[in-house]
Short mmCIF file of C-alpha atoms in Angstrom, two decimals:
data_model
loop_
_atom_site.label_atom_id
_atom_site.label_comp_id
_atom_site.label_asym_id
_atom_site.label_seq_id
_atom_site.Cartn_x
_atom_site.Cartn_y
_atom_site.Cartn_z
CA MET A 153 0.00 0.00 0.00
CA GLU A 154 1.46 3.35 -1.06
CA LEU A 155 1.75 5.79 1.82
CA LYS A 156 -0.29 8.93 1.25
CA THR A 157 -1.84 11.66 3.33
CA ILE A 158 -5.32 10.51 2.30
CA LYS A 159 -7.27 7.94 4.24
CA PRO A 160 -5.76 4.46 3.71
CA ALA A 161 -7.62 2.28 1.21
CA GLY A 162 -9.70 -0.33 3.00
CA SER A 163 -10.02 1.68 6.20
CA PHE A 164 -13.36 2.47 7.77
CA TYR A 165 -14.79 4.27 10.78
CA SER A 166 -15.87 2.63 14.02
CA ASP A 167 -16.91 3.56 17.56
CA TYR A 168 -15.31 2.64 20.86
CA LEU A 169 -17.00 1.82 24.16
CA ASN A 170 -15.06 0.20 26.99
CA TRP A 171 -16.35 -2.43 29.41
CA SER A 172 -17.83 -0.06 32.00
CA LYS A 173 -19.04 2.36 29.29
CA GLN A 174 -17.00 5.16 30.87
CA VAL A 175 -14.53 5.62 27.99
CA SER A 176 -16.00 6.11 24.54
CA GLY A 177 -15.19 7.57 21.16
CA THR A 178 -17.03 7.86 17.86
CA HIS A 179 -16.08 7.90 14.19
CA ILE A 180 -12.51 6.67 14.70
CA LEU A 181 -10.51 5.64 11.64
CA THR A 182 -10.04 1.84 11.73
CA TYR A 183 -8.14 -0.77 9.73
CA SER A 184 -8.14 -4.57 9.84
CA PRO A 185 -4.77 -5.77 8.45
CA LYS A 186 -4.70 -9.16 6.77
CA SER A 187 -0.93 -9.63 7.11
CA VAL A 188 2.07 -8.29 8.94
CA ASN A 189 3.00 -6.29 5.82
CA GLU A 190 -0.36 -4.53 5.86
CA LEU A 191 0.08 -3.91 9.57
CA LEU A 192 3.49 -2.33 8.99
CA ASN A 193 2.18 -0.21 6.14
CA ILE A 194 -0.59 1.20 8.31
CA VAL A 195 1.81 1.95 11.18
CA ASN A 196 4.18 3.76 8.84
CA TRP A 197 1.28 5.67 7.27
CA ALA A 198 0.24 6.74 10.77
CA TRP A 199 3.76 7.93 11.61
CA GLN A 200 4.03 9.96 8.40
CA ASN A 201 0.60 11.52 8.93
CA ASN A 202 0.87 12.26 12.67
CA PHE A 203 -1.66 9.64 13.74
CA ASN A 204 -1.50 7.58 16.90
CA VAL A 205 -1.95 3.84 16.45
CA ARG A 206 -4.14 2.07 18.99
CA VAL A 207 -5.14 -1.61 18.97
CA THR A 208 -8.87 -1.74 19.59
CA GLY A 209 -9.12 -5.35 20.77
CA GLN A 210 -12.38 -6.35 22.44
CA GLN A 211 -12.59 -3.11 24.45
CA HIS A 212 -12.80 -5.13 27.70
CA ASN A 213 -10.88 -2.52 29.64
CA TRP A 214 -11.68 0.01 32.33
CA SER A 215 -8.80 2.49 32.02
CA PRO A 216 -8.16 5.14 29.30
CA LEU A 217 -4.99 3.45 28.05
CA THR A 218 -6.46 3.03 24.57
CA ILE A 219 -7.98 6.43 23.81
CA ALA A 220 -9.09 9.60 25.53
CA ASN A 221 -12.72 9.71 26.56
CA GLY A 222 -14.83 11.85 24.25
CA ASN A 223 -14.39 13.07 20.71
CA ASN A 224 -10.75 14.19 20.67
CA ASN A 225 -9.60 11.18 18.64
CA SER A 226 -9.42 12.60 15.12
CA GLN A 227 -5.70 11.71 14.87
CA VAL A 228 -6.15 8.12 16.03
CA ILE A 229 -6.27 5.04 13.84
CA PHE A 230 -7.53 1.81 15.36
CA ILE A 231 -5.94 -1.48 14.40
CA ASP A 232 -8.34 -4.41 14.65
CA MET A 233 -6.14 -7.50 14.67
CA SER A 234 -8.89 -9.86 15.79
CA LYS A 235 -10.37 -10.28 12.30
CA TYR A 236 -7.41 -11.76 10.44
CA LEU A 237 -4.26 -11.95 12.61
CA THR A 238 -5.30 -15.03 14.56
CA SER A 239 -3.11 -17.90 13.38
CA VAL A 240 -1.84 -20.53 15.83
CA THR A 241 0.98 -23.07 15.57
CA ILE A 242 1.46 -25.61 18.36
CA ASN A 243 4.67 -27.53 18.97
CA LYS A 244 4.21 -30.33 21.47
CA THR A 245 7.20 -32.15 22.95
CA GLY A 246 6.22 -34.88 25.37
CA GLU A 247 3.34 -33.77 27.57
CA SER A 248 4.08 -30.03 27.35
CA GLY A 249 4.99 -27.70 24.51
CA THR A 250 4.97 -24.22 23.04
CA VAL A 251 2.43 -22.25 21.06
CA THR A 252 3.14 -19.48 18.55
CA ALA A 253 0.13 -17.25 18.03
CA GLN A 254 -0.74 -13.97 16.39
CA THR A 255 -2.10 -11.74 19.10
CA GLY A 256 -5.48 -10.97 17.54
CA ILE A 257 -6.71 -14.42 18.53
CA LEU A 258 -9.36 -14.61 21.26
CA MET A 259 -8.37 -16.43 24.43
CA GLU A 260 -11.17 -18.97 24.11
CA ASP A 261 -10.06 -19.85 20.56
CA LEU A 262 -6.46 -20.19 21.71
CA PHE A 263 -7.40 -22.44 24.62
CA THR A 264 -9.64 -24.55 22.37
CA ALA A 265 -6.76 -25.15 19.96
CA LEU A 266 -4.45 -26.07 22.84
CA GLU A 267 -7.02 -28.38 24.38
CA LYS A 268 -7.12 -30.44 21.17
CA LYS A 269 -3.40 -31.08 21.71
CA LYS A 270 -3.93 -31.90 25.42
CA LEU A 271 -2.29 -28.64 26.48
CA GLY A 272 -3.75 -25.88 28.64
CA TYR A 273 -3.23 -23.16 31.24
CA TYR A 274 -4.37 -23.28 34.87
CA ALA A 275 -4.63 -19.56 35.61
CA HIS A 276 -5.90 -16.86 33.28
CA PRO A 277 -8.63 -14.19 33.10
CA ALA A 278 -12.23 -15.41 33.25
CA PRO A 279 -13.57 -13.81 30.01
CA GLY A 280 -12.93 -15.79 26.84
CA ASP A 281 -13.56 -12.90 24.43
CA LEU A 282 -10.31 -11.11 25.29
CA THR A 283 -7.58 -10.98 22.66
CA LEU A 284 -4.26 -12.54 23.50
CA GLY A 285 -2.53 -9.22 22.82
CA GLY A 286 -4.83 -7.40 25.21
CA VAL A 287 -4.22 -9.92 27.98
CA LEU A 288 -0.43 -9.81 27.63
CA CYS A 289 -0.45 -6.03 27.37
CA ILE A 290 -1.69 -5.66 30.97
CA ASN A 291 -0.34 -8.95 32.44
CA GLY A 292 -3.76 -10.58 32.64
CA HIS A 293 -3.95 -13.17 35.40
CA GLY A 294 -6.09 -15.78 37.11
CA THR A 295 -5.81 -17.23 40.58
CA CYS A 296 -3.16 -19.85 41.29
CA VAL A 297 -0.49 -20.60 43.89
CA PRO A 298 0.91 -24.02 44.82
CA ALA A 299 -1.28 -26.11 47.05
CA LYS A 300 0.47 -27.74 49.97
CA ASN A 301 3.24 -30.00 48.61
CA GLU A 302 2.25 -29.20 44.99
CA LYS A 303 5.09 -29.03 42.46
CA LEU A 304 5.13 -26.82 39.38
CA THR A 305 4.12 -28.67 36.22
CA ASP A 306 6.65 -28.68 33.37
CA LYS A 307 6.37 -25.36 31.46
CA GLY A 308 3.84 -24.04 33.96
CA THR A 309 4.00 -20.84 36.02
CA TRP A 310 2.33 -19.53 39.16
CA GLY A 311 2.45 -16.02 37.74
CA THR A 312 0.50 -14.06 35.14
CA MET A 313 0.07 -14.87 31.46
CA SER A 314 3.06 -12.65 30.66
CA ASN A 315 5.38 -15.07 32.43
CA ASN A 316 4.61 -17.74 29.80
CA ILE A 317 6.27 -15.74 27.01
CA VAL A 318 9.31 -17.37 25.40
CA SER A 319 9.75 -14.80 22.63
CA LEU A 320 7.74 -12.08 20.96
CA SER A 321 7.67 -10.03 17.78
CA ALA A 322 6.92 -6.34 18.23
CA ILE A 323 6.46 -3.43 15.84
CA VAL A 324 9.45 -1.13 16.42
CA TRP A 325 11.26 1.79 14.82
CA ASP A 326 14.29 0.90 12.72
CA ALA A 327 16.67 3.87 12.54
CA ALA A 328 18.62 2.41 9.61
CA THR A 329 15.63 2.19 7.25
CA ARG A 330 13.65 4.97 8.94
CA ARG A 331 10.57 2.79 9.08
CA TYR A 332 8.64 0.82 11.62
CA THR A 333 9.29 -2.87 11.22
CA THR A 334 9.14 -6.13 13.17
CA LYS A 335 11.75 -7.23 15.66
CA THR A 336 11.84 -10.49 17.61
CA PHE A 337 12.91 -10.37 21.24
CA HIS A 338 13.85 -13.55 23.09
CA ARG A 339 13.16 -14.07 26.78
CA ASN A 340 16.84 -13.83 27.72
CA ASP A 341 17.30 -10.49 25.92
CA PRO A 342 17.34 -7.71 28.57
CA GLU A 343 15.45 -5.42 26.19
CA ILE A 344 12.44 -7.73 26.21
CA ALA A 345 11.61 -6.68 29.78
CA PRO A 346 9.13 -3.82 29.08
CA PHE A 347 7.59 -5.64 26.11
CA LEU A 348 6.46 -8.57 28.29
CA THR A 349 3.82 -6.23 29.75
CA CYS A 350 3.90 -3.31 27.34
CA VAL A 351 0.81 -1.43 28.64
CA GLY A 352 -0.08 -0.59 25.02
CA ARG A 353 3.20 1.23 24.27
CA THR A 354 3.83 -0.94 21.20
CA ILE A 355 2.08 -3.59 19.14
CA ILE A 356 3.02 -7.16 19.98
CA TYR A 357 2.28 -8.88 16.69
CA GLU A 358 3.13 -12.48 17.57
CA VAL A 359 4.26 -14.42 20.64
CA THR A 360 5.64 -17.83 21.43
CA MET A 361 4.62 -19.10 24.86
CA GLN A 362 5.35 -22.17 26.91
CA VAL A 363 2.33 -24.34 27.67
CA PRO A 364 1.99 -27.13 30.26
CA ARG A 365 -0.06 -30.27 29.77
CA ASN A 366 -3.76 -29.84 30.20
CA LYS A 367 -5.43 -30.84 33.44
CA ARG A 368 -8.89 -31.78 34.53
CA LEU A 369 -10.12 -29.61 37.37
CA ARG A 370 -12.97 -29.77 39.81
CA CYS A 371 -14.63 -26.45 40.65
CA GLN A 372 -16.66 -26.36 43.85
CA SER A 373 -18.77 -23.39 44.90
CA PHE A 374 -19.47 -22.67 48.56
CA ILE A 375 -22.03 -20.17 49.81
CA ASN A 376 -22.03 -21.23 53.45
CA VAL A 377 -18.69 -19.86 54.69
CA PRO A 378 -19.16 -16.60 56.63
CA ALA A 379 -16.97 -13.69 55.58
CA SER A 380 -15.94 -13.37 59.21
CA GLU A 381 -14.41 -16.84 58.97
CA LEU A 382 -13.04 -16.72 55.41
CA PHE A 383 -11.29 -13.40 56.11
CA ALA A 384 -10.48 -14.07 59.77
CA ALA A 385 -7.43 -12.49 61.37
CA ASN A 386 -5.56 -15.74 61.77
CA THR A 387 -5.42 -19.28 60.46
CA ALA A 388 -6.34 -21.15 63.60
CA ALA A 389 -7.03 -24.86 63.17
CA GLY A 390 -10.56 -25.63 62.09
CA LEU A 391 -11.25 -22.25 60.52
CA ARG A 392 -12.32 -22.20 56.87
CA THR A 393 -10.03 -19.30 56.02
CA PHE A 394 -8.91 -18.17 52.58
CA THR A 395 -5.46 -19.49 53.41
CA HIS A 396 -6.94 -22.86 54.38
CA TYR A 397 -8.40 -23.27 50.91
CA LEU A 398 -5.21 -22.07 49.23
CA ASP A 399 -3.25 -24.75 51.09
CA GLN A 400 -5.87 -27.29 50.06
CA CYS A 401 -6.07 -26.61 46.32
CA GLY A 402 -4.08 -23.47 45.37
CA LYS A 403 -6.81 -21.95 43.16
CA VAL A 404 -9.35 -19.84 45.07
CA GLU A 405 -11.65 -16.92 44.29
CA ALA A 406 -14.02 -15.08 46.61
CA ILE A 407 -16.83 -12.84 45.34
CA TRP A 408 -18.46 -11.03 48.25
CA PHE A 409 -21.58 -9.01 47.53
CA PRO A 410 -22.13 -5.94 49.73
CA PHE A 411 -24.38 -6.20 52.76
CA THR A 412 -24.29 -10.00 52.74
CA ASP A 413 -22.56 -12.21 55.28
CA LYS A 414 -21.36 -15.11 53.12
CA PRO A 415 -19.30 -14.75 49.90
CA TRP A 416 -19.52 -16.88 46.78
CA LEU A 417 -16.38 -18.95 47.21
CA LYS A 418 -14.98 -20.98 44.31
CA ILE A 419 -12.11 -23.44 44.58
CA TRP A 420 -10.48 -25.37 41.75
CA THR A 421 -8.78 -28.67 42.57
CA GLU A 422 -6.71 -30.81 40.20
CA THR A 423 -8.83 -33.94 39.81
CA PRO A 424 -7.66 -36.37 37.09
CA GLN A 425 -10.47 -38.89 37.65
CA TYR A 426 -14.16 -38.07 37.46
CA PRO A 427 -15.67 -37.67 40.94
CA THR A 428 -19.15 -39.14 40.69
CA VAL A 429 -20.66 -36.37 42.82
CA SER A 430 -19.60 -33.68 40.32
CA LYS A 431 -21.36 -32.53 37.17
CA PRO A 432 -19.18 -33.10 34.08
CA VAL A 433 -19.01 -30.15 31.69
CA HIS A 434 -17.77 -30.01 28.11
CA GLY A 435 -17.69 -26.28 27.45
CA PRO A 436 -17.07 -22.97 29.28
CA TYR A 437 -19.48 -20.42 30.84
CA ASN A 438 -21.27 -22.73 33.22
CA TYR A 439 -22.89 -20.02 35.37
CA PRO A 440 -25.64 -18.73 33.04
CA PHE A 441 -27.38 -17.03 35.96
CA SER A 442 -24.46 -14.59 36.19
CA ASP A 443 -24.40 -13.89 32.44
CA ARG A 444 -27.74 -12.14 32.17
CA ILE A 445 -29.44 -9.39 34.13
CA PRO A 446 -32.88 -10.46 35.43
CA ILE A 447 -35.70 -7.96 35.46
CA GLU A 448 -35.65 -7.77 39.27
CA LEU A 449 -32.03 -6.62 39.27
CA SER A 450 -32.43 -4.12 36.45
CA ASP A 451 -35.50 -2.65 38.17
CA LEU A 452 -33.58 -2.33 41.43
CA ILE A 453 -30.66 -0.64 39.67
CA LYS A 454 -33.05 1.87 38.11
CA LEU A 455 -34.65 2.51 41.49
CA ILE A 456 -31.26 3.18 43.11
CA ASN A 457 -30.17 5.43 40.25
CA ASN A 458 -33.42 7.39 40.47
CA GLY A 459 -33.00 8.59 44.01
CA CYS A 460 -33.32 5.58 46.30
CA PRO A 461 -29.69 4.71 47.18
CA GLU A 462 -30.83 3.21 50.50
CA LYS A 463 -32.00 0.22 48.42
CA THR A 464 -28.34 -0.72 47.84
CA PRO A 465 -28.37 -3.47 50.54
CA ASP A 466 -31.34 -5.02 48.73
CA MET A 467 -29.24 -5.10 45.56
CA GLY A 468 -26.37 -6.92 47.27
CA ASN A 469 -28.71 -9.49 48.76
CA LEU A 470 -30.55 -9.97 45.47
CA GLN A 471 -27.28 -10.63 43.65
CA MET A 472 -26.27 -13.23 46.21
CA ASN A 473 -29.71 -14.83 46.13
CA LEU A 474 -29.43 -15.10 42.34
CA VAL A 475 -26.15 -16.96 42.83
CA LYS A 476 -27.68 -19.32 45.40
CA THR A 477 -30.73 -20.02 43.26
CA GLY A 478 -28.70 -20.29 40.06
CA LEU A 479 -26.17 -22.73 41.46
CA GLY A 480 -29.00 -25.01 42.51
CA ALA A 481 -31.12 -24.64 39.39
CA THR A 482 -28.22 -25.32 37.01
CA ILE A 483 -26.52 -27.93 39.24
CA ALA A 484 -23.37 -25.83 38.96
CA GLY A 485 -22.08 -26.03 42.53
CA ASP A 486 -19.69 -28.90 41.77
CA LEU A 487 -18.28 -29.09 38.24
CA TRP A 488 -15.61 -31.25 36.61
CA GLY A 489 -13.90 -30.80 33.26
CA TRP A 490 -10.86 -29.55 31.36
CA SER A 491 -9.18 -26.39 32.60
CA LYS A 492 -10.62 -24.11 29.90
CA ASP A 493 -14.19 -25.12 30.66
CA LEU A 494 -13.88 -24.35 34.36
CA LEU A 495 -11.74 -21.21 34.20
CA LEU A 496 -13.70 -19.31 31.52
CA TYR A 497 -16.94 -18.09 33.08
CA VAL A 498 -17.50 -14.39 32.22
CA LYS A 499 -19.44 -13.56 29.04
CA PRO A 500 -19.85 -10.17 27.30
CA ASP A 501 -23.43 -9.79 28.53
CA THR A 502 -22.46 -10.04 32.21
CA LEU A 503 -23.46 -7.00 34.31
CA ARG A 504 -21.18 -4.08 33.33
CA VAL A 505 -19.51 -2.61 36.40
CA THR A 506 -16.52 -0.45 37.19
CA ALA A 507 -13.73 -1.79 39.37
CA ASN A 508 -10.63 -0.62 41.13
CA GLY A 509 -7.69 -3.00 41.12
CA TYR A 510 -4.51 -3.54 43.13
CA ALA A 511 -1.90 -6.26 43.55
CA ILE A 512 -0.50 -6.58 47.06
CA ILE A 513 2.97 -8.15 46.84
CA THR A 514 3.96 -9.90 50.06
CA ARG A 515 4.87 -13.21 51.72
CA ARG A 516 2.43 -16.07 51.49
CA ASP A 517 2.12 -16.29 55.27
CA ASN A 518 0.84 -12.69 55.24
CA ILE A 519 -2.17 -13.46 53.02
CA GLN A 520 -4.66 -13.88 55.83
CA SER A 521 -3.62 -10.71 57.64
CA VAL A 522 -3.70 -8.73 54.37
CA LEU A 523 -7.28 -9.87 53.72
CA TYR A 524 -8.40 -9.30 57.30
CA ASP A 525 -7.04 -5.76 57.34
CA PHE A 526 -8.58 -4.98 53.94
CA VAL A 527 -12.02 -6.34 54.82
CA SER A 528 -11.97 -4.59 58.20
CA LYS A 529 -11.16 -1.27 56.54
CA TYR A 530 -13.82 -1.83 53.89
CA GLU A 531 -16.53 -2.57 56.46
CA GLU A 532 -15.49 0.41 58.57
CA MET A 533 -15.75 2.71 55.55
CA VAL A 534 -19.06 1.29 54.32
CA ASP A 535 -20.52 1.79 57.80
CA ALA A 536 -19.25 5.39 57.99
CA TYR A 537 -20.70 6.27 54.59
CA GLN A 538 -23.97 4.54 55.41
CA LYS A 539 -24.37 6.75 58.48
CA ARG A 540 -24.21 9.72 56.11
CA ASN A 541 -26.87 8.10 53.90
CA SER A 542 -24.26 7.43 51.24
CA TRP A 543 -24.10 4.05 49.46
CA PRO A 544 -21.17 4.14 47.02
CA MET A 545 -20.36 0.43 47.01
CA ASN A 546 -23.09 -1.56 45.26
CA GLY A 547 -20.91 -4.26 43.71
CA PRO A 548 -18.89 -7.12 45.18
CA ILE A 549 -15.36 -7.44 46.47
CA GLU A 550 -13.32 -9.92 44.43
CA VAL A 551 -10.20 -11.63 45.79
CA ARG A 552 -7.71 -13.79 43.91
CA VAL A 553 -4.10 -14.79 44.60
CA THR A 554 -1.26 -15.70 42.22
CA GLY A 555 2.43 -16.27 42.41
CA LEU A 556 4.86 -13.73 40.98
CA ASP A 557 6.30 -13.57 37.45
CA ARG A 558 9.51 -15.31 38.40
CA PRO A 559 11.89 -15.72 35.44
CA GLU A 560 13.18 -19.01 36.84
CA GLU A 561 9.81 -20.54 35.93
CA SER A 562 10.56 -19.88 32.25
CA MET A 563 11.86 -22.67 30.02
CA VAL A 564 14.47 -20.16 28.76
CA ASN A 565 17.81 -20.08 30.54
CA GLY A 566 18.65 -16.58 31.71
CA ALA A 567 15.05 -15.41 31.31
CA ILE A 568 14.21 -11.78 32.10
CA ALA A 569 11.38 -10.71 34.45
CA PRO A 570 8.56 -8.57 32.99
CA ALA A 571 9.60 -5.03 33.90
CA LEU A 572 6.10 -3.54 34.15
CA SER A 573 4.06 -6.50 35.33
CA ALA A 574 2.15 -5.84 38.54
CA ALA A 575 3.37 -9.28 39.63
CA ARG A 576 7.04 -8.54 38.95
CA PRO A 577 9.26 -9.85 41.81
CA VAL A 578 10.62 -7.22 44.19
CA ASP A 579 14.42 -7.58 44.18
CA GLU A 580 14.81 -6.13 47.67
CA HIS A 581 12.37 -8.70 49.08
CA PRO A 582 13.03 -12.13 47.56
CA GLU A 583 10.89 -13.62 50.35
CA TRP A 584 7.78 -11.98 48.89
CA ASP A 585 6.23 -14.68 46.74
CA VAL A 586 2.54 -13.87 46.13
CA ALA A 587 0.34 -11.21 44.57
CA ILE A 588 -3.02 -10.72 46.28
CA TRP A 589 -5.40 -9.16 43.75
CA LEU A 590 -8.08 -6.96 45.35
CA ASP A 591 -10.99 -5.46 43.42
CA ILE A 592 -14.04 -3.53 44.60
CA LEU A 593 -16.82 -3.26 42.03
CA SER A 594 -19.52 -0.63 41.71
CA MET A 595 -22.06 0.53 39.16
CA PRO A 596 -20.68 3.31 36.93
CA ASP A 597 -21.41 6.86 38.07
CA THR A 598 -22.56 5.84 41.55
CA PRO A 599 -22.58 8.94 43.80
CA ASP A 600 -19.57 9.13 46.16
CA ALA A 601 -17.94 6.08 44.53
CA ASN A 602 -14.80 7.98 43.49
CA LYS A 603 -14.58 9.55 46.95
CA PHE A 604 -14.80 6.08 48.53
CA TYR A 605 -12.23 4.66 46.09
CA ASN A 606 -9.87 7.58 46.74
CA GLU A 607 -10.02 7.06 50.49
CA MET A 608 -9.54 3.31 50.13
CA GLU A 609 -6.67 3.75 47.66
CA GLN A 610 -4.75 6.08 49.95
CA TRP A 611 -5.16 3.61 52.80
CA ILE A 612 -4.04 0.66 50.64
CA PHE A 613 -0.89 2.44 49.47
CA SER A 614 0.06 3.49 53.00
CA HIS A 615 -0.93 0.28 54.81
CA TYR A 616 0.61 -2.30 52.47
CA SER A 617 4.08 -0.81 52.40
CA GLY A 618 7.55 -0.96 53.95
CA ASP A 619 8.84 -4.39 54.94
CA TYR A 620 5.27 -5.74 55.07
CA ALA A 621 4.16 -5.45 51.45
CA LEU A 622 4.16 -3.40 48.23
CA THR A 623 1.07 -2.20 46.38
CA ARG A 624 0.93 -1.99 42.60
CA VAL A 625 -2.03 -0.99 40.45
CA GLU A 626 -3.78 -3.22 37.93
CA TRP A 627 -3.19 -1.43 34.64
CA SER A 628 -6.62 -2.16 33.18
CA LYS A 629 -8.67 -1.30 36.28
CA GLY A 630 -9.58 1.87 38.18
CA TRP A 631 -6.89 3.70 40.19
CA GLY A 632 -5.40 7.16 40.62
CA TYR A 633 -8.57 8.48 42.24
CA THR A 634 -9.55 11.94 43.31
CA ASP A 635 -12.87 12.60 45.02
CA ASP A 636 -14.34 13.44 41.63
CA ALA A 637 -12.52 11.35 39.02
CA THR A 638 -10.50 8.26 38.17
CA TRP A 639 -6.94 8.23 36.74
CA GLU A 640 -6.49 11.90 37.67
CA ASN A 641 -4.52 11.81 40.93
CA ALA A 642 -1.19 13.44 40.03
CA GLN A 643 0.69 11.99 43.02
CA VAL A 644 -0.39 8.45 42.15
CA ILE A 645 0.41 8.85 38.45
CA ASN A 646 3.69 10.76 38.78
CA THR A 647 5.19 9.32 41.97
CA ILE A 648 3.50 6.34 43.59
CA VAL A 649 2.98 4.09 40.56
CA PRO A 650 6.45 4.60 39.00
CA GLY A 651 7.98 4.18 42.45
CA THR A 652 6.70 0.61 42.68
CA TYR A 653 8.98 -0.47 39.80
CA LYS A 654 12.71 -0.49 40.41
CA ASP A 655 13.62 -0.25 36.72
CA TRP A 656 10.83 2.12 35.62
CA ASN A 657 13.13 4.60 33.85
CA ASN A 658 15.06 1.87 32.05
CA ALA A 659 11.80 0.35 30.81
CA ILE A 660 10.61 3.74 29.53
CA GLU A 661 13.97 4.32 27.79
CA ILE A 662 13.63 1.01 25.92
CA LEU A 663 10.04 1.72 24.89
CA ASP A 664 11.03 5.21 23.72
CA LYS A 665 14.01 3.80 21.83
CA TYR A 666 11.77 1.53 19.80
CA ASP A 667 9.01 4.12 19.35
CA PRO A 668 10.80 7.50 19.37
CA HIS A 669 7.90 9.17 17.54
CA HIS A 670 5.37 8.01 20.15
CA VAL A 671 3.10 6.53 17.53
CA PHE A 672 1.85 3.94 20.03
CA THR A 673 0.46 6.15 22.71
CA SER A 674 -2.60 7.97 24.06
CA PRO A 675 -3.13 11.16 26.09
CA PHE A 676 -3.22 9.22 29.36
CA MET A 677 -0.12 7.21 28.46
CA ARG A 678 1.75 10.44 27.71
CA LYS A 679 1.15 11.44 31.32
CA LEU A 680 1.94 8.03 32.81
CA LEU A 681 4.68 6.35 30.79
CA VAL A 682 7.47 8.90 31.10
CA LYS A 683 10.78 8.90 32.98
CA ARG A 684 10.68 10.10 36.57
#
């Protein structure tokens, strides 16, 4: 394609609306490349015509990393890689292997291809409609640490999806030819570090990742464990604490709806043989009751939004009652199947909510105290707001735990850690071995929500610090709060977030080296991803 100042042939216009419907844009120039050559031509056209290149993906993102909210996107061109750049090649050696995939592929399609070769991952995000590139861009994760006496499976990792990368091909500036071109980085190349979690500062065109053998899992749901016990201050014998379940199976998630006393607890246990008490499943998304919004819930949301915020406790209880009823009606409380079918459970029509997101890096034996302190603070704040007739938190708390992105878990000798992964190991604290992922969900535009989030965020940063823990933000979630807005707190953006990464400036230097014209950027990224 000849580079001209006119609109590229084959391009079209599309709209953008993120997951929580809080970031949107209309009439944005868009192109769906059929090959890497077309992709390079579009990137070079954008550079020559002062356009920013953004990969649109599935728009399952909360933060403004992709575009600015509103209509100021006339110099943006979207790249939709999910239409054509989806090829997969699997190389199996013994029971494990590697997969080379173009990053436009959806996660569910990737996992389906791997499953046919008896390969699969044990920890990854719950939605299947995410693109691989989008997941790796923000170090998408699941929930997984070793159970008691559990050993790491060959080519497995306890960390995020980024830690599976063996090599990657990125679109970078080539000073010799004065063009953007492809460059392959291997996992033992120090310059790969910022590309392993690039936060949208480049286009990762293709990756090769290690993949362990697939496993059959059993997923059990519990709705009878009180929050006071699950998040208790200690791990005394006999208590059904979060740590107890981690020791038992290693894969645990808690979803705790506000103003209820018992969370929806899910645990995944490696179970090679079919347990006759479980329901066998042969496909993902086995909680249909959580994938659609019943009329009772939508009516209650409207009522709350129309001046009856005191109905918020009813909303929390209704959501939990829907879970209880749904688990029974669909016989979904005890499921058994391949990893993909039990770990993918969020569909695009699930209730759209906003969420903050933090990773607390600490020692495994601190997990219970971290959760107890967090829940205690949350309940204290909810009670204080309630006394002022304010109800900002109308969605659940979600808790997951993973290991860190340790390079020694890579199949590549001399592997490099992902520089900008929230689960990057902390060099000064090699004893810290887990990331506790904390999210609080709320309906978009709920009154006082940003004020609540701001207060909670300041507490989290100050409480989980020093020799106890380190707090990092989840790139794709809500953070950087003021009382009135999200991603606007200058201290968080300019000081706190960069300060949680030892090699922040080096990572930015590498990204700038390979994109000196800042083609791959957005207004928010120009504030965030700079040297400090």
